[in-house]
Coordinates of C-alpha atoms in Angstrom, one line a residue:
M1 CA -15.6 159.2 -21.1
A2 CA -15.9 155.7 -21.8
V3 CA -15.8 156.1 -25.6
S4 CA -12.9 158.2 -25.1
M5 CA -11.0 155.7 -23.1
Y6 CA -11.3 153.2 -26.0
Y7 CA -10.6 155.7 -28.9
N8 CA -7.0 156.6 -27.1
Y9 CA -6.3 153.0 -26.5
D10 CA -6.5 153.2 -22.8
F11 CA -8.7 150.2 -23.2
I12 CA -5.6 147.7 -22.5
M13 CA -6.1 148.4 -19.2
E14 CA -9.6 147.4 -18.8
E15 CA -11.0 144.0 -18.1
L16 CA -12.0 143.2 -21.6
P17 CA -11.9 139.8 -23.3
W18 CA -9.1 140.7 -25.9
A19 CA -6.9 143.2 -23.9
Y20 CA -5.3 142.8 -20.5
G21 CA -2.7 145.5 -20.6
D22 CA -0.9 143.3 -23.2
E23 CA 1.4 145.2 -25.0
I24 CA 2.0 142.6 -27.7
K25 CA -1.4 142.1 -28.7
L26 CA -2.0 146.0 -28.5
H27 CA 0.8 146.3 -31.1
Y28 CA -0.8 143.6 -33.5
I29 CA -4.3 145.4 -32.8
T30 CA -3.2 148.6 -33.7
T31 CA -1.0 147.6 -36.7
L32 CA -3.9 145.5 -38.2
E33 CA -6.2 148.4 -37.5
N34 CA -4.0 150.9 -39.1
Q35 CA -3.7 149.0 -42.4
L36 CA -7.3 148.4 -42.5
C37 CA -7.9 152.2 -41.9
S38 CA -5.8 152.7 -45.1
M39 CA -8.2 150.4 -47.4
F40 CA -10.2 153.5 -48.4
V41 CA -10.2 157.2 -49.2
C42 CA -12.8 159.7 -48.9
D43 CA -12.5 162.7 -51.1
N44 CA -13.3 166.2 -49.1
M45 CA -13.4 164.6 -45.9
S46 CA -10.9 165.8 -43.3
N47 CA -8.3 163.4 -42.3
D48 CA -9.2 163.7 -38.6
M49 CA -12.8 162.9 -39.6
F50 CA -12.0 160.0 -41.7
R51 CA -9.8 158.5 -39.4
Q52 CA -12.4 158.6 -36.6
V53 CA -15.0 157.3 -38.9
E54 CA -12.8 154.1 -39.9
R55 CA -11.9 153.4 -36.3
C56 CA -15.6 153.7 -35.5
L57 CA -16.7 151.4 -38.1
I58 CA -13.9 148.8 -37.5
R59 CA -14.3 149.0 -33.6
Y60 CA -18.1 149.0 -33.3
G61 CA -19.5 148.3 -36.7
E62 CA -21.3 151.7 -37.1
C63 CA -20.8 155.4 -37.2
G64 CA -23.2 158.3 -37.1
A65 CA -22.9 161.7 -38.5
G66 CA -25.1 164.9 -37.7
L67 CA -24.5 168.6 -37.3
L68 CA -23.1 170.3 -34.1
Q69 CA -24.8 173.4 -32.6
N70 CA -22.5 175.5 -34.9
G71 CA -23.4 173.7 -38.0
T72 CA -20.0 171.5 -38.2
L73 CA -20.5 168.1 -39.3
Y74 CA -19.5 165.8 -36.8
A75 CA -19.1 161.8 -36.9
D76 CA -18.7 159.3 -34.1
V77 CA -20.5 156.3 -32.5
A78 CA -24.0 156.8 -32.6
T79 CA -26.3 155.2 -29.8
L80 CA -29.6 154.1 -31.2
G81 CA -32.7 154.3 -28.9
G82 CA -36.3 155.5 -29.2
D83 CA -39.2 153.7 -31.0
I84 CA -38.2 150.4 -32.5
D85 CA -38.8 150.2 -36.4
I86 CA -39.9 146.8 -37.9
Y87 CA -36.4 145.5 -38.3
G88 CA -35.4 146.0 -34.6
Y89 CA -33.2 149.2 -35.1
G90 CA -33.9 152.2 -33.0
T91 CA -35.5 155.1 -34.9
Q92 CA -33.6 157.9 -32.7
G93 CA -30.1 158.5 -32.0
E94 CA -27.4 160.2 -29.8
I95 CA -23.7 161.2 -30.7
I96 CA -21.6 162.6 -27.8
T97 CA -18.5 164.3 -29.1
R98 CA -15.0 162.9 -27.6
N99 CA -14.8 165.8 -25.1
G100 CA -18.2 165.1 -23.8
K101 CA -19.3 168.9 -24.4
E102 CA -21.7 168.5 -27.1
T103 CA -24.4 166.1 -27.8
I104 CA -26.3 165.5 -31.1
R105 CA -29.8 164.0 -30.9
G106 CA -32.5 163.3 -33.5
K107 CA -34.2 161.3 -35.8
I108 CA -32.0 158.4 -37.6
G109 CA -32.1 159.1 -41.1
T110 CA -33.0 162.8 -40.9
D111 CA -30.8 164.6 -38.1
I112 CA -28.3 161.5 -37.9
I113 CA -27.3 159.4 -40.7
V114 CA -25.8 156.0 -39.6
G115 CA -23.4 154.0 -41.7
W116 CA -22.4 150.6 -41.3
N117 CA -18.8 148.7 -41.5
N118 CA -20.4 145.8 -43.7
S119 CA -23.6 144.4 -44.6
E120 CA -23.7 142.4 -41.6
R121 CA -23.4 145.8 -39.6
V122 CA -21.0 144.2 -37.1
P123 CA -17.4 145.4 -36.2
T124 CA -14.2 143.7 -37.6
F125 CA -14.1 140.8 -35.2
D126 CA -11.3 139.3 -37.3
L127 CA -9.1 142.2 -35.9
Y128 CA -9.1 140.8 -32.3
R129 CA -8.8 137.1 -33.1
Y130 CA -6.1 137.5 -35.6
A131 CA -4.0 139.9 -33.2
G132 CA -4.3 137.0 -30.6
L133 CA -2.7 134.7 -33.0
F134 CA 0.0 136.8 -33.9
K135 CA 0.9 137.2 -30.4
E136 CA 0.7 133.6 -29.7
L137 CA 3.3 133.0 -32.6
E138 CA 5.5 136.0 -31.7
Q139 CA 5.4 134.3 -27.5
S140 CA 6.5 130.9 -29.2
W141 CA 9.2 132.5 -31.3
K142 CA 10.6 134.0 -27.9
N143 CA 10.3 131.2 -25.9
N144 CA 11.8 128.9 -28.6
V145 CA 14.7 131.3 -28.6
I146 CA 15.3 131.5 -25.0
Y147 CA 15.2 127.8 -24.5
S148 CA 17.5 127.2 -27.5
R149 CA 20.5 128.9 -25.5
M150 CA 23.6 127.1 -24.6
H151 CA 22.8 127.1 -20.9
P152 CA 24.5 124.1 -18.9
V153 CA 23.5 124.0 -15.2
P154 CA 26.3 122.3 -13.2
V155 CA 25.1 120.5 -10.0
A156 CA 27.4 121.2 -6.8
K157 CA 27.7 118.5 -4.2
N158 CA 28.7 120.7 -1.6
S159 CA 29.4 124.3 -0.9
K160 CA 33.1 124.2 -1.8
M161 CA 32.3 122.8 -5.2
K162 CA 29.7 125.4 -5.7
Q163 CA 32.1 128.4 -4.9
A164 CA 34.7 127.0 -7.3
I165 CA 32.0 126.4 -10.1
D166 CA 30.6 129.9 -9.7
K167 CA 34.4 131.3 -10.1
I168 CA 34.9 129.6 -13.3
I169 CA 31.6 130.4 -14.8
K170 CA 32.3 134.1 -13.8
D171 CA 36.1 134.2 -15.2
N172 CA 34.6 132.4 -18.3
K173 CA 32.2 135.1 -18.8
D174 CA 35.0 137.8 -18.5
A175 CA 36.4 138.6 -21.7
D176 CA 39.9 139.5 -20.0
K177 CA 40.2 136.1 -18.1
T178 CA 42.2 133.4 -20.1
E179 CA 42.3 131.2 -17.2
T180 CA 41.2 130.4 -13.6
V181 CA 43.0 129.4 -10.6
I182 CA 42.0 127.4 -7.7
N183 CA 43.8 127.2 -4.5
D184 CA 41.5 124.6 -2.6
I185 CA 43.4 121.8 -2.8
P186 CA 41.1 119.4 -1.1
F187 CA 38.8 120.3 -3.8
I188 CA 40.8 119.7 -6.5
D189 CA 41.8 116.0 -4.8
Q190 CA 38.1 115.4 -4.6
V191 CA 37.6 116.1 -8.2
N192 CA 40.6 114.7 -9.6
E193 CA 41.9 111.9 -7.4
K194 CA 38.4 110.4 -6.4
G195 CA 36.7 110.3 -9.6
V196 CA 34.1 112.9 -8.6
S197 CA 32.1 114.2 -11.7
I198 CA 30.3 117.2 -12.0
D199 CA 27.0 116.7 -13.3
V200 CA 25.5 119.0 -15.5
L201 CA 21.6 119.6 -16.2
T202 CA 20.5 120.5 -19.7
L203 CA 17.4 122.2 -19.7
T204 CA 17.8 123.8 -23.0
D205 CA 18.0 122.4 -26.4
P206 CA 20.3 124.3 -28.7
D207 CA 19.0 122.3 -31.8
G208 CA 15.6 123.6 -31.2
V209 CA 16.3 127.0 -33.0
E210 CA 16.1 124.8 -36.3
R211 CA 12.3 124.7 -35.6
L212 CA 12.1 128.7 -35.8
Q213 CA 11.4 128.1 -39.5
Y214 CA 8.1 126.5 -38.9
L215 CA 7.1 129.3 -36.8
S216 CA 8.1 131.6 -39.3
K217 CA 6.2 129.7 -41.9
A218 CA 3.1 129.7 -39.6
Y219 CA 3.4 133.5 -39.4
D220 CA 3.5 133.9 -43.2
D221 CA 0.4 131.7 -43.5
L222 CA -1.5 133.5 -40.8
L223 CA -0.5 136.9 -42.5
R224 CA -1.6 135.5 -46.0
R225 CA -5.1 134.1 -44.3
W226 CA -5.5 137.6 -43.0
W227 CA -4.8 139.4 -46.3
N228 CA -6.8 137.1 -48.3
L229 CA -9.8 138.3 -46.6
Y230 CA -9.2 141.9 -47.2
G231 CA -8.4 142.1 -51.0
M232 CA -4.6 141.4 -50.9
D233 CA -4.2 138.0 -52.6
M234 CA -1.1 136.8 -51.2
Q235 CA 0.3 133.6 -52.5
S236 CA 3.6 133.7 -50.9
T237 CA 4.2 130.0 -50.7
G238 CA 3.9 130.1 -54.7
K239 CA 1.5 128.1 -56.8
M240 CA 1.3 124.4 -55.4
A241 CA 1.5 121.8 -58.0
Q242 CA -2.2 120.7 -57.6
Q243 CA -3.5 124.1 -58.0
T244 CA -4.7 125.2 -61.3
T245 CA -4.8 128.7 -62.6
V246 CA -8.5 128.8 -62.5
E247 CA -8.3 128.1 -58.7
L248 CA -6.0 131.0 -58.0
E249 CA -8.1 133.3 -59.7
G250 CA -10.9 132.1 -57.6
Y251 CA -8.6 133.0 -54.6
K252 CA -8.5 136.5 -56.1
A253 CA -12.2 136.9 -56.5
Y254 CA -12.6 135.5 -53.0
S255 CA -10.1 138.0 -51.5
M256 CA -12.3 141.0 -52.9
I257 CA -15.6 140.0 -51.4
Q258 CA -15.2 141.6 -48.0
P259 CA -13.4 144.9 -49.3
C260 CA -16.2 145.6 -52.0
D261 CA -18.8 145.1 -49.4
M262 CA -17.2 147.3 -47.0
L263 CA -16.9 150.0 -49.8
K264 CA -20.3 149.6 -50.5
C265 CA -21.6 150.3 -47.2
R266 CA -19.4 153.5 -46.9
Q267 CA -20.4 154.7 -50.4
D268 CA -24.2 154.4 -49.4
W269 CA -23.6 156.2 -46.1
A270 CA -21.7 158.9 -47.7
R271 CA -24.4 159.3 -50.6
Q272 CA -27.0 159.8 -47.8
I273 CA -24.9 162.4 -45.8
N274 CA -24.4 164.4 -49.0
E275 CA -28.0 164.4 -49.9
R276 CA -28.8 165.4 -46.2
F277 CA -26.1 167.9 -45.6
G278 CA -24.8 168.8 -49.1
T279 CA -21.3 167.4 -48.6
E280 CA -19.3 166.1 -51.4
F281 CA -18.0 162.9 -49.9
N282 CA -16.8 160.2 -52.3
Y283 CA -15.6 156.9 -51.1
H284 CA -13.0 154.7 -53.0
F285 CA -10.4 152.2 -52.7
S286 CA -7.0 153.8 -51.7
P287 CA -3.9 153.6 -54.0
A288 CA -2.5 150.6 -52.4
W289 CA -5.6 148.4 -52.9
S290 CA -6.4 150.2 -56.4
W291 CA -2.9 149.2 -57.6
C292 CA -3.5 145.6 -56.2
I293 CA -6.8 145.3 -58.1
Q294 CA -5.1 146.9 -61.3
D295 CA -2.3 144.6 -60.8
K296 CA -4.5 141.5 -60.7
Q297 CA -6.4 142.8 -63.6
A298 CA -2.9 143.0 -65.5
T299 CA -1.8 139.7 -64.3
E300 CA -5.0 138.0 -65.6
E301 CA -4.5 139.7 -68.9
V302 CA -1.1 138.2 -69.3
E303 CA -2.3 134.9 -68.1
R304 CA -5.1 134.8 -70.9
M305 CA -2.3 136.1 -73.6
E306 CA 0.1 133.5 -72.4
G307 CA -2.6 130.9 -72.5
D308 CA -3.7 132.0 -75.9
E309 CA -0.1 131.7 -77.4
T310 CA 0.1 128.1 -75.7
D311 CA -3.3 127.2 -77.3
G312 CA -2.0 128.4 -80.6
K313 CA 1.3 126.4 -80.6
L314 CA -0.9 123.4 -79.4
E315 CA -3.2 123.8 -82.8
T316 CA -0.1 124.3 -85.0
K317 CA 1.5 121.2 -83.9
I318 CA -1.8 119.2 -84.3
D319 CA -2.3 120.7 -87.9
E320 CA 1.3 119.6 -88.6
P321 CA 1.5 116.7 -91.0

């Protein structure tokens, strides 16, 4: 039941360090997780099973696969136990179906094949950290908009003045009213003849809306940092003057370290399942990531061609008398 709660996103109501019934943070958790789940494709695996596998790997760092009583292959979070091997991992495992009606128990590597999210064998912790940062930026954006509104606060020195100010403000908000009539002569005399001014508190700063561009830039930078970790080499700010082409290519290589490691772990798991249960699972990058990799290769080829042309022109100029 507890696992089912996490799976169905009921965890937002639980007292967990990264979720306190927070709709904004939940939005970013689910959005980023959905994008990560689209990184890979597994041929010959059903969509429901694939989605569950990816969620388990991303959220818990591992996923086990075994046969149910009717011979159906099932994958979910595996609890390791029994005797501990020399590396500290349990040699026995247990998988409970989401409805809690069936349990797969057996030896790890024989009855249950365990796969890992990455070589470190940990969840994608960055998911919750970045979701929290995106949430803070969105809240800052909202607060900045609210406190940038034109919202003067008149200060009334007595009840009559307050009533008059309230009436003026009300009429001003009414689109059909073009004027306000006040029949309180003493009040008019008090304001006009005795030099009584109506003080106004300025608790908002309309000019603050100009600072939204900095929050927008911070959002873009954070998004770029996130995707630079997972294969999408985003250079949204363009090539800076001090950056060389070699340095940019270094970012491209760096951005593929984590995805390639995650792919290898999934391919190793799929190979073991195929050998044990006779399936034909085949993990590879999804079209979006494959296109990105091919696009990088094409870009690098163009850069090399342009570089060769430039070098040729320089050599020609040097050879000229």
